[in-house]
PDB file of C-alpha atoms in Angstrom:
ATOM      1  CA  UNK A 211       2.368   9.854  -4.287  1.00 31.00           C
ATOM      2  CA  UNK A 212       1.035  10.036  -7.850  1.00 34.00           C
ATOM      3  CA  UNK A 213       3.003   7.936 -10.337  1.00 37.00           C
ATOM      4  CA  UNK A 214       3.472   9.252 -13.867  1.00 40.00           C
ATOM      5  CA  UNK A 215       1.568   6.266 -15.297  1.00 54.00           C
ATOM      6  CA  UNK A 216      -1.603   7.492 -13.624  1.00 47.00           C
ATOM      7  CA  UNK A 217      -3.967  10.402 -14.075  1.00 47.00           C
ATOM      8  CA  UNK A 218      -4.519  12.642 -11.045  1.00 44.00           C
ATOM      9  CA  UNK A 219      -7.290  10.595  -9.406  1.00 46.00           C
ATOM     10  CA  UNK A 220     -10.282  12.683  -8.468  1.00 44.00           C
ATOM     11  CA  UNK A 221     -12.194  10.511  -6.013  1.00 42.00           C
ATOM     12  CA  UNK A 222     -12.304  12.131  -2.601  1.00 41.00           C
ATOM     13  CA  UNK A 223     -15.849  11.402  -1.500  1.00 50.00           C
ATOM     14  CA  UNK A 224     -17.330   8.511   0.394  1.00 59.00           C
ATOM     15  CA  UNK A 225     -20.539   6.632  -0.141  1.00 61.00           C
ATOM     16  CA  UNK A 226     -22.499   5.855   3.034  1.00 72.00           C
ATOM     17  CA  UNK A 227     -22.313   2.285   4.289  1.00 67.00           C
ATOM     18  CA  UNK A 228     -24.753   0.094   6.124  1.00 64.00           C
ATOM     19  CA  UNK A 229     -23.653  -3.026   7.978  1.00 56.00           C
ATOM     20  CA  UNK A 230     -25.597  -6.271   7.651  1.00 57.00           C
ATOM     21  CA  UNK A 231     -25.174  -9.351   9.835  1.00 68.00           C
ATOM     22  CA  UNK A 232     -22.682  -7.546  12.014  1.00 62.00           C
ATOM     23  CA  UNK A 233     -19.685  -6.934   9.785  1.00 68.00           C
ATOM     24  CA  UNK A 234     -20.891  -7.258   6.173  1.00 68.00           C
ATOM     25  CA  UNK A 235     -20.722  -3.866   4.426  1.00 60.00           C
ATOM     26  CA  UNK A 236     -23.590  -2.827   2.176  1.00 60.00           C
ATOM     27  CA  UNK A 237     -23.442   0.106  -0.228  1.00 58.00           C
ATOM     28  CA  UNK A 238     -26.511   2.281   0.196  1.00 56.00           C
ATOM     29  CA  UNK A 239     -25.509   4.193  -2.958  1.00 60.00           C
ATOM     30  CA  UNK A 240     -25.694   1.082  -5.150  1.00 54.00           C
ATOM     31  CA  UNK A 241     -27.978  -1.122  -3.066  1.00 55.00           C
ATOM     32  CA  UNK A 242     -25.581  -4.047  -3.071  1.00 55.00           C
ATOM     33  CA  UNK A 243     -23.187  -5.988  -0.841  1.00 53.00           C
ATOM     34  CA  UNK A 244     -19.464  -5.634  -1.386  1.00 53.00           C
ATOM     35  CA  UNK A 245     -18.855  -9.358  -1.691  1.00 61.00           C
ATOM     36  CA  UNK A 246     -20.615 -12.717  -1.891  1.00 57.00           C
ATOM     37  CA  UNK A 247     -22.676 -13.343   1.230  1.00 62.00           C
ATOM     38  CA  UNK A 248     -21.616 -17.010   1.263  1.00 60.00           C
ATOM     39  CA  UNK A 249     -17.854 -16.402   1.514  1.00 79.00           C
ATOM     40  CA  UNK A 250     -16.201 -13.534  -0.306  1.00 82.00           C
ATOM     41  CA  UNK A 251     -12.681 -14.845   0.232  1.00 90.00           C
ATOM     42  CA  UNK A 252     -13.423 -18.209  -1.347  1.00 92.00           C
ATOM     43  CA  UNK A 253     -15.271 -16.419  -4.146  1.00 92.00           C
ATOM     44  CA  UNK A 254     -12.091 -14.485  -4.879  1.00 94.00           C
ATOM     45  CA  UNK A 255     -10.194 -17.731  -5.324  1.00 94.00           C
ATOM     46  CA  UNK A 256     -12.868 -19.340  -7.493  1.00 93.00           C
ATOM     47  CA  UNK A 257     -13.722 -16.369  -9.687  1.00 96.00           C
ATOM     48  CA  UNK A 258     -10.818 -13.964  -9.905  1.00 97.00           C
ATOM     49  CA  UNK A 259      -7.753 -16.110  -9.288  1.00 98.00           C
ATOM     50  CA  UNK A 260      -8.751 -19.401 -10.919  1.00 98.00           C
ATOM     51  CA  UNK A 261     -10.673 -17.490 -13.601  1.00 97.00           C
ATOM     52  CA  UNK A 262      -7.398 -15.852 -14.619  1.00 98.00           C
ATOM     53  CA  UNK A 263      -5.325 -19.032 -14.413  1.00 98.00           C
ATOM     54  CA  UNK A 264      -3.757 -18.027 -11.112  1.00 98.00           C
ATOM     55  CA  UNK A 265      -1.615 -18.882  -9.257  1.00 98.00           C
ATOM     56  CA  UNK A 266      -0.268 -21.136 -12.052  1.00 98.00           C
ATOM     57  CA  UNK A 267       0.646 -18.240 -14.375  1.00 98.00           C
ATOM     58  CA  UNK A 268       2.838 -16.724 -11.686  1.00 98.00           C
ATOM     59  CA  UNK A 269       5.290 -19.592 -12.123  1.00 95.00           C
ATOM     60  CA  UNK A 270       6.305 -18.401 -15.588  1.00 94.00           C
ATOM     61  CA  UNK A 271       6.862 -14.676 -15.051  1.00 95.00           C
ATOM     62  CA  UNK A 272       9.194 -12.289 -13.266  1.00 97.00           C
ATOM     63  CA  UNK A 273       6.570  -9.548 -13.012  1.00 98.00           C
ATOM     64  CA  UNK A 274       2.788  -9.537 -13.105  1.00 99.00           C
ATOM     65  CA  UNK A 275       0.274  -6.691 -13.135  1.00 99.00           C
ATOM     66  CA  UNK A 276      -3.348  -7.135 -12.076  1.00 99.00           C
ATOM     67  CA  UNK A 277      -6.013  -4.538 -12.775  1.00 99.00           C
ATOM     68  CA  UNK A 278      -9.197  -4.440 -10.741  1.00 98.00           C
ATOM     69  CA  UNK A 279     -12.427  -2.527 -11.174  1.00 97.00           C
ATOM     70  CA  UNK A 280     -13.802  -1.973  -7.678  1.00 93.00           C
ATOM     71  CA  UNK A 281     -11.364  -2.099  -4.745  1.00 95.00           C
ATOM     72  CA  UNK A 282     -14.181  -2.075  -2.196  1.00 91.00           C
ATOM     73  CA  UNK A 283     -13.005  -3.582   1.080  1.00 93.00           C
ATOM     74  CA  UNK A 284      -9.643  -4.694  -0.308  1.00 96.00           C
ATOM     75  CA  UNK A 285     -10.644  -8.342   0.053  1.00 96.00           C
ATOM     76  CA  UNK A 286      -9.413  -9.380  -3.392  1.00 96.00           C
ATOM     77  CA  UNK A 287      -6.152  -7.523  -2.873  1.00 98.00           C
ATOM     78  CA  UNK A 288      -5.529  -9.209   0.487  1.00 98.00           C
ATOM     79  CA  UNK A 289      -6.390 -12.720  -0.714  1.00 98.00           C
ATOM     80  CA  UNK A 290      -4.329 -12.235  -3.875  1.00 98.00           C
ATOM     81  CA  UNK A 291      -1.367 -11.003  -1.835  1.00 98.00           C
ATOM     82  CA  UNK A 292      -1.682 -14.007   0.499  1.00 98.00           C
ATOM     83  CA  UNK A 293      -1.608 -16.445  -2.409  1.00 98.00           C
ATOM     84  CA  UNK A 294       1.104 -14.504  -4.225  1.00 98.00           C
ATOM     85  CA  UNK A 295       3.409 -14.871  -1.225  1.00 98.00           C
ATOM     86  CA  UNK A 296       2.856 -18.627  -1.293  1.00 97.00           C
ATOM     87  CA  UNK A 297       3.304 -19.165  -5.031  1.00 97.00           C
ATOM     88  CA  UNK A 298       5.523 -16.434  -6.477  1.00 96.00           C
ATOM     89  CA  UNK A 299       8.870 -17.191  -8.048  1.00 95.00           C
ATOM     90  CA  UNK A 300      11.921 -15.928  -6.154  1.00 95.00           C
ATOM     91  CA  UNK A 301      12.513 -12.306  -7.060  1.00 96.00           C
ATOM     92  CA  UNK A 302       9.219 -11.870  -8.924  1.00 98.00           C
ATOM     93  CA  UNK A 303       7.182  -8.679  -8.520  1.00 99.00           C
ATOM     94  CA  UNK A 304       3.400  -8.134  -8.382  1.00 99.00           C
ATOM     95  CA  UNK A 305       1.644  -4.824  -9.018  1.00 99.00           C
ATOM     96  CA  UNK A 306      -2.046  -4.811  -8.023  1.00 99.00           C
ATOM     97  CA  UNK A 307      -3.823  -1.751  -9.448  1.00 99.00           C
ATOM     98  CA  UNK A 308      -7.430  -1.089  -8.449  1.00 98.00           C
ATOM     99  CA  UNK A 309      -9.856   1.608  -9.581  1.00 98.00           C
ATOM    100  CA  UNK A 310     -12.312   2.761  -6.903  1.00 94.00           C
ATOM    101  CA  UNK A 311     -14.860   5.584  -6.922  1.00 92.00           C
ATOM    102  CA  UNK A 312     -15.585   5.624  -3.179  1.00 90.00           C
ATOM    103  CA  UNK A 313     -12.564   4.513  -1.116  1.00 94.00           C
ATOM    104  CA  UNK A 314     -13.324   3.266   2.383  1.00 91.00           C
ATOM    105  CA  UNK A 315     -11.745   4.429   5.612  1.00 94.00           C
ATOM    106  CA  UNK A 316      -9.190   2.191   7.323  1.00 97.00           C
ATOM    107  CA  UNK A 317     -11.530   1.286  10.175  1.00 95.00           C
ATOM    108  CA  UNK A 318     -14.210   0.224   7.679  1.00 93.00           C
ATOM    109  CA  UNK A 319     -11.762  -2.004   5.811  1.00 95.00           C
ATOM    110  CA  UNK A 320     -10.633  -3.489   9.118  1.00 96.00           C
ATOM    111  CA  UNK A 321     -14.189  -4.249  10.195  1.00 93.00           C
ATOM    112  CA  UNK A 322     -15.184  -5.729   6.836  1.00 90.00           C
ATOM    113  CA  UNK A 323     -12.198  -8.090   6.613  1.00 94.00           C
ATOM    114  CA  UNK A 324     -11.959  -9.181  10.242  1.00 93.00           C
ATOM    115  CA  UNK A 325     -14.250 -12.165   9.608  1.00 91.00           C
ATOM    116  CA  UNK A 326     -11.449 -14.010   7.748  1.00 94.00           C
ATOM    117  CA  UNK A 327      -8.593 -15.180   9.983  1.00 96.00           C
ATOM    118  CA  UNK A 328      -6.855 -16.560   6.881  1.00 97.00           C
ATOM    119  CA  UNK A 329      -5.982 -12.997   5.829  1.00 97.00           C
ATOM    120  CA  UNK A 330      -5.372 -11.491   9.269  1.00 97.00           C
ATOM    121  CA  UNK A 331      -1.760 -10.601   8.468  1.00 98.00           C
ATOM    122  CA  UNK A 332      -2.675  -9.023   5.145  1.00 98.00           C
ATOM    123  CA  UNK A 333      -5.617  -7.117   6.629  1.00 98.00           C
ATOM    124  CA  UNK A 334      -3.542  -5.716   9.458  1.00 98.00           C
ATOM    125  CA  UNK A 335      -0.767  -4.644   7.103  1.00 98.00           C
ATOM    126  CA  UNK A 336      -3.193  -2.961   4.694  1.00 98.00           C
ATOM    127  CA  UNK A 337      -5.041  -1.129   7.447  1.00 98.00           C
ATOM    128  CA  UNK A 338      -1.813   0.075   9.056  1.00 98.00           C
ATOM    129  CA  UNK A 339      -0.623   1.555   5.751  1.00 98.00           C
ATOM    130  CA  UNK A 340      -3.958   2.942   4.527  1.00 98.00           C
ATOM    131  CA  UNK A 341      -4.080   6.773   4.475  1.00 97.00           C
ATOM    132  CA  UNK A 342      -6.434   8.815   6.625  1.00 96.00           C
ATOM    133  CA  UNK A 343      -7.741  10.606   3.544  1.00 94.00           C
ATOM    134  CA  UNK A 344      -7.647   8.147   0.624  1.00 95.00           C
ATOM    135  CA  UNK A 345      -7.788  10.206  -2.564  1.00 95.00           C
ATOM    136  CA  UNK A 346      -5.868  10.644  -5.776  1.00 97.00           C
ATOM    137  CA  UNK A 347      -3.640   7.594  -6.140  1.00 98.00           C
ATOM    138  CA  UNK A 348      -2.939   5.579  -2.998  1.00 98.00           C
ATOM    139  CA  UNK A 349       0.453   3.864  -3.382  1.00 98.00           C
ATOM    140  CA  UNK A 350       1.395   1.181  -0.849  1.00 99.00           C
ATOM    141  CA  UNK A 351       4.380  -1.155  -0.864  1.00 98.00           C
ATOM    142  CA  UNK A 352       2.867  -4.183   0.843  1.00 98.00           C
ATOM    143  CA  UNK A 353       6.288  -5.821   0.838  1.00 98.00           C
ATOM    144  CA  UNK A 354       9.450  -5.491  -1.237  1.00 97.00           C
ATOM    145  CA  UNK A 355       7.922  -7.604  -4.021  1.00 97.00           C
ATOM    146  CA  UNK A 356       4.296  -6.413  -3.915  1.00 99.00           C
ATOM    147  CA  UNK A 357       2.893  -2.969  -4.680  1.00 99.00           C
ATOM    148  CA  UNK A 358      -0.729  -1.882  -4.316  1.00 99.00           C
ATOM    149  CA  UNK A 359      -2.048   1.159  -6.197  1.00 99.00           C
ATOM    150  CA  UNK A 360      -5.626   2.322  -5.657  1.00 98.00           C
ATOM    151  CA  UNK A 361      -6.699   4.941  -8.196  1.00 98.00           C
ATOM    152  CA  UNK A 362      -9.577   6.897  -6.680  1.00 97.00           C
ATOM    153  CA  UNK A 363     -12.244   8.393  -8.902  1.00 96.00           C
ATOM    154  CA  UNK A 364     -14.174   7.518 -12.044  1.00 96.00           C
ATOM    155  CA  UNK A 365     -12.870   4.252 -13.505  1.00 96.00           C
ATOM    156  CA  UNK A 366     -13.388   5.101 -17.178  1.00 97.00           C
ATOM    157  CA  UNK A 367     -11.811   8.520 -16.847  1.00 98.00           C
ATOM    158  CA  UNK A 368      -8.809   7.259 -14.922  1.00 98.00           C
ATOM    159  CA  UNK A 369      -8.233   4.123 -16.984  1.00 98.00           C
ATOM    160  CA  UNK A 370      -8.482   6.156 -20.183  1.00 97.00           C
ATOM    161  CA  UNK A 371      -5.730   8.430 -18.902  1.00 97.00           C
ATOM    162  CA  UNK A 372      -3.529   5.592 -17.619  1.00 96.00           C
ATOM    163  CA  UNK A 373      -0.544   4.270 -19.579  1.00 96.00           C
ATOM    164  CA  UNK A 374      -0.289   1.014 -17.627  1.00 98.00           C
ATOM    165  CA  UNK A 375      -0.838  -2.400 -19.204  1.00 98.00           C
ATOM    166  CA  UNK A 376      -2.197  -5.456 -17.423  1.00 99.00           C
ATOM    167  CA  UNK A 377      -1.732  -9.218 -17.418  1.00 99.00           C
ATOM    168  CA  UNK A 378      -5.066  -9.973 -15.752  1.00 99.00           C
ATOM    169  CA  UNK A 379      -8.246  -8.163 -14.767  1.00 99.00           C
ATOM    170  CA  UNK A 380     -10.594  -8.656 -11.826  1.00 98.00           C
ATOM    171  CA  UNK A 381     -13.916  -7.127 -12.910  1.00 96.00           C
ATOM    172  CA  UNK A 382     -15.605  -6.705  -9.545  1.00 82.00           C
ATOM    173  CA  UNK A 383     -17.907  -3.712  -9.713  1.00 69.00           C
ATOM    174  CA  UNK A 384     -21.324  -3.794  -8.103  1.00 63.00           C
ATOM    175  CA  UNK A 385     -23.979  -5.875  -9.876  1.00 75.00           C
ATOM    176  CA  UNK A 386     -24.558  -4.799 -13.499  1.00 81.00           C
ATOM    177  CA  UNK A 387     -28.224  -4.175 -12.755  1.00 74.00           C
ATOM    178  CA  UNK A 388     -27.227  -1.679 -10.053  1.00 76.00           C
ATOM    179  CA  UNK A 389     -24.100  -0.081 -11.500  1.00 80.00           C
ATOM    180  CA  UNK A 390     -24.243  -0.399 -15.282  1.00 86.00           C
ATOM    181  CA  UNK A 391     -21.529   2.236 -15.832  1.00 89.00           C
ATOM    182  CA  UNK A 392     -18.938  -0.158 -14.394  1.00 91.00           C
ATOM    183  CA  UNK A 393     -19.751  -2.608 -17.204  1.00 95.00           C
ATOM    184  CA  UNK A 394     -20.257  -0.211 -20.113  1.00 97.00           C
ATOM    185  CA  UNK A 395     -19.028  -0.885 -23.637  1.00 97.00           C
ATOM    186  CA  UNK A 396     -16.637   2.061 -23.332  1.00 98.00           C
ATOM    187  CA  UNK A 397     -15.064   0.792 -20.117  1.00 98.00           C
ATOM    188  CA  UNK A 398     -14.816  -2.811 -21.337  1.00 98.00           C
ATOM    189  CA  UNK A 399     -13.088  -1.519 -24.474  1.00 98.00           C
ATOM    190  CA  UNK A 400     -10.557   0.326 -22.354  1.00 98.00           C
ATOM    191  CA  UNK A 401     -10.015  -2.782 -20.220  1.00 98.00           C
ATOM    192  CA  UNK A 402      -9.280  -4.717 -23.402  1.00 98.00           C
ATOM    193  CA  UNK A 403      -7.002  -2.052 -24.835  1.00 98.00           C
ATOM    194  CA  UNK A 404      -4.836  -1.996 -21.700  1.00 98.00           C
ATOM    195  CA  UNK A 405      -4.596  -5.802 -21.532  1.00 99.00           C
ATOM    196  CA  UNK A 406      -1.351  -7.338 -22.728  1.00 98.00           C
ATOM    197  CA  UNK A 407      -1.285  -9.952 -25.478  1.00 95.00           C
ATOM    198  CA  UNK A 408      -2.709 -13.213 -24.070  1.00 93.00           C
ATOM    199  CA  UNK A 409      -3.867 -11.315 -20.982  1.00 98.00           C
ATOM    200  CA  UNK A 410      -7.098 -12.294 -19.302  1.00 99.00           C
ATOM    201  CA  UNK A 411     -10.113 -11.198 -17.296  1.00 98.00           C
ATOM    202  CA  UNK A 412     -12.540 -12.843 -14.906  1.00 97.00           C
ATOM    203  CA  UNK A 413     -15.787 -11.692 -13.343  1.00 96.00           C
ATOM    204  CA  UNK A 414     -18.630 -13.044 -11.262  1.00 93.00           C
ATOM    205  CA  UNK A 415     -21.062 -11.229 -13.570  1.00 91.00           C
ATOM    206  CA  UNK A 416     -22.803 -13.142 -16.346  1.00 90.00           C
ATOM    207  CA  UNK A 417     -25.348 -10.603 -17.604  1.00 90.00           C
ATOM    208  CA  UNK A 418     -25.915 -10.757 -21.340  1.00 94.00           C
ATOM    209  CA  UNK A 419     -24.915  -7.168 -22.021  1.00 95.00           C
ATOM    210  CA  UNK A 420     -21.681  -7.600 -20.048  1.00 96.00           C
ATOM    211  CA  UNK A 421     -20.752 -10.637 -22.122  1.00 96.00           C
ATOM    212  CA  UNK A 422     -21.609  -8.842 -25.357  1.00 98.00           C
ATOM    213  CA  UNK A 423     -19.569  -5.794 -24.373  1.00 98.00           C
ATOM    214  CA  UNK A 424     -16.533  -7.940 -23.576  1.00 98.00           C
ATOM    215  CA  UNK A 425     -16.802  -9.825 -26.877  1.00 98.00           C
ATOM    216  CA  UNK A 426     -17.229  -6.587 -28.823  1.00 98.00           C
ATOM    217  CA  UNK A 427     -14.175  -5.150 -27.076  1.00 98.00           C
ATOM    218  CA  UNK A 428     -12.019  -8.000 -28.390  1.00 98.00           C
ATOM    219  CA  UNK A 429     -12.029 -10.738 -25.755  1.00 98.00           C
ATOM    220  CA  UNK A 430     -12.678 -14.420 -26.337  1.00 98.00           C
ATOM    221  CA  UNK A 431     -15.259 -15.030 -23.607  1.00 98.00           C
ATOM    222  CA  UNK A 432     -16.031 -18.294 -21.834  1.00 97.00           C
ATOM    223  CA  UNK A 433     -18.913 -19.114 -19.539  1.00 94.00           C
ATOM    224  CA  UNK A 434     -17.829 -21.048 -16.450  1.00 93.00           C
ATOM    225  CA  UNK A 435     -19.667 -22.368 -13.385  1.00 92.00           C
ATOM    226  CA  UNK A 436     -20.141 -19.614 -10.841  1.00 83.00           C
ATOM    227  CA  UNK A 437     -19.360 -19.675  -7.145  1.00 83.00           C
ATOM    228  CA  UNK A 438     -21.614 -21.091  -4.425  1.00 73.00           C
ATOM    229  CA  UNK A 439     -24.481 -22.170  -6.634  1.00 74.00           C
ATOM    230  CA  UNK A 440     -24.372 -19.227  -9.030  1.00 79.00           C
ATOM    231  CA  UNK A 441     -24.986 -20.739 -12.443  1.00 81.00           C
ATOM    232  CA  UNK A 442     -22.396 -18.842 -14.440  1.00 91.00           C
ATOM    233  CA  UNK A 443     -19.429 -16.500 -14.344  1.00 96.00           C
ATOM    234  CA  UNK A 444     -17.343 -15.168 -17.220  1.00 97.00           C
ATOM    235  CA  UNK A 445     -13.655 -15.365 -18.023  1.00 98.00           C
ATOM    236  CA  UNK A 446     -11.662 -14.794 -21.155  1.00 97.00           C
ATOM    237  CA  UNK A 447      -8.473 -13.794 -22.906  1.00 98.00           C
ATOM    238  CA  UNK A 448      -7.543 -10.986 -25.241  1.00 97.00           C
ATOM    239  CA  UNK A 449      -8.219 -12.146 -28.781  1.00 87.00           C
ATOM    240  CA  UNK A 450      -5.103 -12.501 -30.914  1.00 81.00           C
ATOM    241  CA  UNK A 451      -4.723  -9.792 -33.524  1.00 69.00           C
TER     242      UNK A 451
END
């Protein structure tokens, strides 16, 4: 079902995958792994959740909307959902909206996430609800307080057409050196413009041009220690007008 807040997503193609070390997906289109080879689930907690002040911020809101660039395997969505269930206020609602050019098939998601028993329940639920032909806008009610929307197609095009606003962003495209379009000045500007006042972003990326694009877009940007020995990551908040 396509919600009126979204453009008609156009992504209906798949990029070929390779599998490294058994069950670690590797994008042959971008020449990069889908998540940190050390532990992608723990990286999600360190970079995307803590980098956005989560789960603490969930204690002060009745609704929260997360935007993500790069759904990939759904790892961030599953780990976020797991933590949301533990920390949400009674009656609060989460909307997790992810923009993905090449959506995976259910069996690929299942294989990629099976290495983490901590998210077994979330993985199984996601896979059972994932469509056979993921295209357009995939809308899934994970539970009665959590909605997942995966907007398939070009991120800049679809985010430009979207009327949604976001409390936090997970910027998780492939490495800037391999997928520069996912970190362009135009896309970072659109991320900023759809971020609510005092909203935030976090990313594992620390490339100079990414930082400059985020600052130019209107974010106050902070360098923080990266995950698993990576020297830096970036986080920030929307600059007050």
